[in-house]
Amino acid sequence: LAFVAFQLVLWPLAVVETGVPVRRVLGDAGRALLRRPLQALALTLALAVVNAVGLAAAVLPFLTLTIAYSALAVARFALPPTLEAQD
């Protein structure tokens, strides 16, 4: 479960921080995870439930929606706020 939570934080950072060495991105992901461990665990469990429901429903559009929601939720959690969001 900790590995999944780390992956949820790592991939959005890896996409945003293109051109940054992998070790630095890994460190940033680890720090982000340690900064909010309970929230990361709650997000991981919530996304697991959402995706399990999508798989159980076995309806392609619903499954696509759950994957899109998961990506949006993880990006909102892992990425730093933009200047527009801070205003």
mmCIF file of C-alpha atoms in Angstrom:
data_model
loop_
_atom_site.group_PDB
_atom_site.id
_atom_site.type_symbol
_atom_site.label_atom_id
_atom_site.label_comp_id
_atom_site.label_asym_id
_atom_site.label_seq_id
_atom_site.Cartn_x
_atom_site.Cartn_y
_atom_site.Cartn_z
ATOM 1 C CA LEU A 1 0.000 0.000 0.000
ATOM 2 C CA ALA A 2 2.883 2.362 0.760
ATOM 3 C CA PHE A 3 4.399 1.601 -2.654
ATOM 4 C CA VAL A 4 1.108 2.469 -4.365
ATOM 5 C CA ALA A 5 0.849 5.722 -2.406
ATOM 6 C CA PHE A 6 4.425 6.571 -3.417
ATOM 7 C CA GLN A 7 3.618 5.865 -7.078
ATOM 8 C CA LEU A 8 0.529 8.084 -6.883
ATOM 9 C CA VAL A 9 2.695 10.981 -5.752
ATOM 10 C CA LEU A 10 5.689 10.168 -7.968
ATOM 11 C CA TRP A 11 4.128 10.079 -11.439
ATOM 12 C CA PRO A 12 2.483 13.520 -11.487
ATOM 13 C CA LEU A 13 5.742 15.031 -10.225
ATOM 14 C CA ALA A 14 7.719 13.127 -12.873
ATOM 15 C CA VAL A 15 5.475 14.504 -15.607
ATOM 16 C CA VAL A 16 5.609 18.105 -14.359
ATOM 17 C CA GLU A 17 9.322 18.128 -13.571
ATOM 18 C CA THR A 18 10.614 17.107 -16.997
ATOM 19 C CA GLY A 19 14.328 17.649 -17.354
ATOM 20 C CA VAL A 20 14.885 17.173 -13.616
ATOM 21 C CA PRO A 21 17.096 14.236 -12.578
ATOM 22 C CA VAL A 22 15.171 11.153 -11.514
ATOM 23 C CA ARG A 23 16.804 11.066 -8.077
ATOM 24 C CA ARG A 24 15.562 14.569 -7.340
ATOM 25 C CA VAL A 25 12.035 13.693 -8.465
ATOM 26 C CA LEU A 26 12.139 10.577 -6.259
ATOM 27 C CA GLY A 27 13.271 12.709 -3.332
ATOM 28 C CA ASP A 28 10.536 15.275 -3.970
ATOM 29 C CA ALA A 29 7.940 12.500 -4.090
ATOM 30 C CA GLY A 30 9.239 10.998 -0.856
ATOM 31 C CA ARG A 31 9.143 14.359 0.895
ATOM 32 C CA ALA A 32 5.617 15.048 -0.377
ATOM 33 C CA LEU A 33 4.501 11.661 0.896
ATOM 34 C CA LEU A 34 6.123 12.142 4.305
ATOM 35 C CA ARG A 35 4.706 15.656 4.601
ATOM 36 C CA ARG A 36 1.116 14.325 4.398
ATOM 37 C CA PRO A 37 1.167 10.575 5.115
ATOM 38 C CA LEU A 38 -2.419 10.210 6.361
ATOM 39 C CA GLN A 39 -3.854 12.175 3.452
ATOM 40 C CA ALA A 40 -1.800 10.092 0.998
ATOM 41 C CA LEU A 41 -3.051 6.877 2.577
ATOM 42 C CA ALA A 42 -6.653 8.108 2.523
ATOM 43 C CA LEU A 43 -6.315 9.133 -1.130
ATOM 44 C CA THR A 44 -4.795 5.758 -2.009
ATOM 45 C CA LEU A 45 -7.622 3.869 -0.322
ATOM 46 C CA ALA A 46 -10.305 6.103 -1.863
ATOM 47 C CA LEU A 47 -8.868 5.659 -5.350
ATOM 48 C CA ALA A 48 -8.623 1.895 -4.816
ATOM 49 C CA VAL A 49 -12.322 1.817 -3.912
ATOM 50 C CA VAL A 50 -13.298 4.011 -6.883
ATOM 51 C CA ASN A 51 -11.322 1.863 -9.303
ATOM 52 C CA ALA A 52 -12.611 -1.378 -7.764
ATOM 53 C CA VAL A 53 -16.164 -0.146 -8.309
ATOM 54 C CA GLY A 54 -15.244 0.703 -11.892
ATOM 55 C CA LEU A 55 -13.821 -2.766 -12.448
ATOM 56 C CA ALA A 56 -16.799 -4.420 -10.777
ATOM 57 C CA ALA A 57 -19.205 -2.495 -12.976
ATOM 58 C CA ALA A 58 -17.239 -3.669 -16.040
ATOM 59 C CA VAL A 59 -18.688 -0.869 -18.115
ATOM 60 C CA LEU A 60 -16.031 0.726 -20.284
ATOM 61 C CA PRO A 61 -17.238 4.363 -20.058
ATOM 62 C CA PHE A 62 -17.557 4.122 -16.278
ATOM 63 C CA LEU A 63 -14.102 2.567 -16.007
ATOM 64 C CA THR A 64 -12.642 5.356 -18.140
ATOM 65 C CA LEU A 65 -14.287 7.905 -15.864
ATOM 66 C CA THR A 66 -12.751 6.315 -12.761
ATOM 67 C CA ILE A 67 -9.276 6.381 -14.301
ATOM 68 C CA ALA A 68 -9.694 10.029 -15.304
ATOM 69 C CA TYR A 69 -10.922 10.904 -11.809
ATOM 70 C CA SER A 70 -7.963 9.085 -10.280
ATOM 71 C CA ALA A 71 -5.499 11.037 -12.423
ATOM 72 C CA LEU A 72 -7.179 14.328 -11.544
ATOM 73 C CA ALA A 73 -7.257 13.585 -7.824
ATOM 74 C CA VAL A 74 -3.613 12.516 -7.718
ATOM 75 C CA ALA A 75 -2.446 15.567 -9.687
ATOM 76 C CA ARG A 76 -4.384 17.865 -7.343
ATOM 77 C CA PHE A 77 -2.808 16.138 -4.335
ATOM 78 C CA ALA A 78 0.792 15.819 -5.536
ATOM 79 C CA LEU A 79 1.434 18.951 -7.549
ATOM 80 C CA PRO A 80 2.116 22.305 -5.894
ATOM 81 C CA PRO A 81 -0.613 24.938 -6.243
ATOM 82 C CA THR A 82 -0.329 27.328 -9.164
ATOM 83 C CA LEU A 83 -0.334 31.097 -8.832
ATOM 84 C CA GLU A 84 -3.961 31.257 -10.038
ATOM 85 C CA ALA A 85 -5.058 28.796 -7.325
ATOM 86 C CA GLN A 86 -3.352 30.828 -4.603
ATOM 87 C CA ASP A 87 -5.243 34.047 -5.432
#
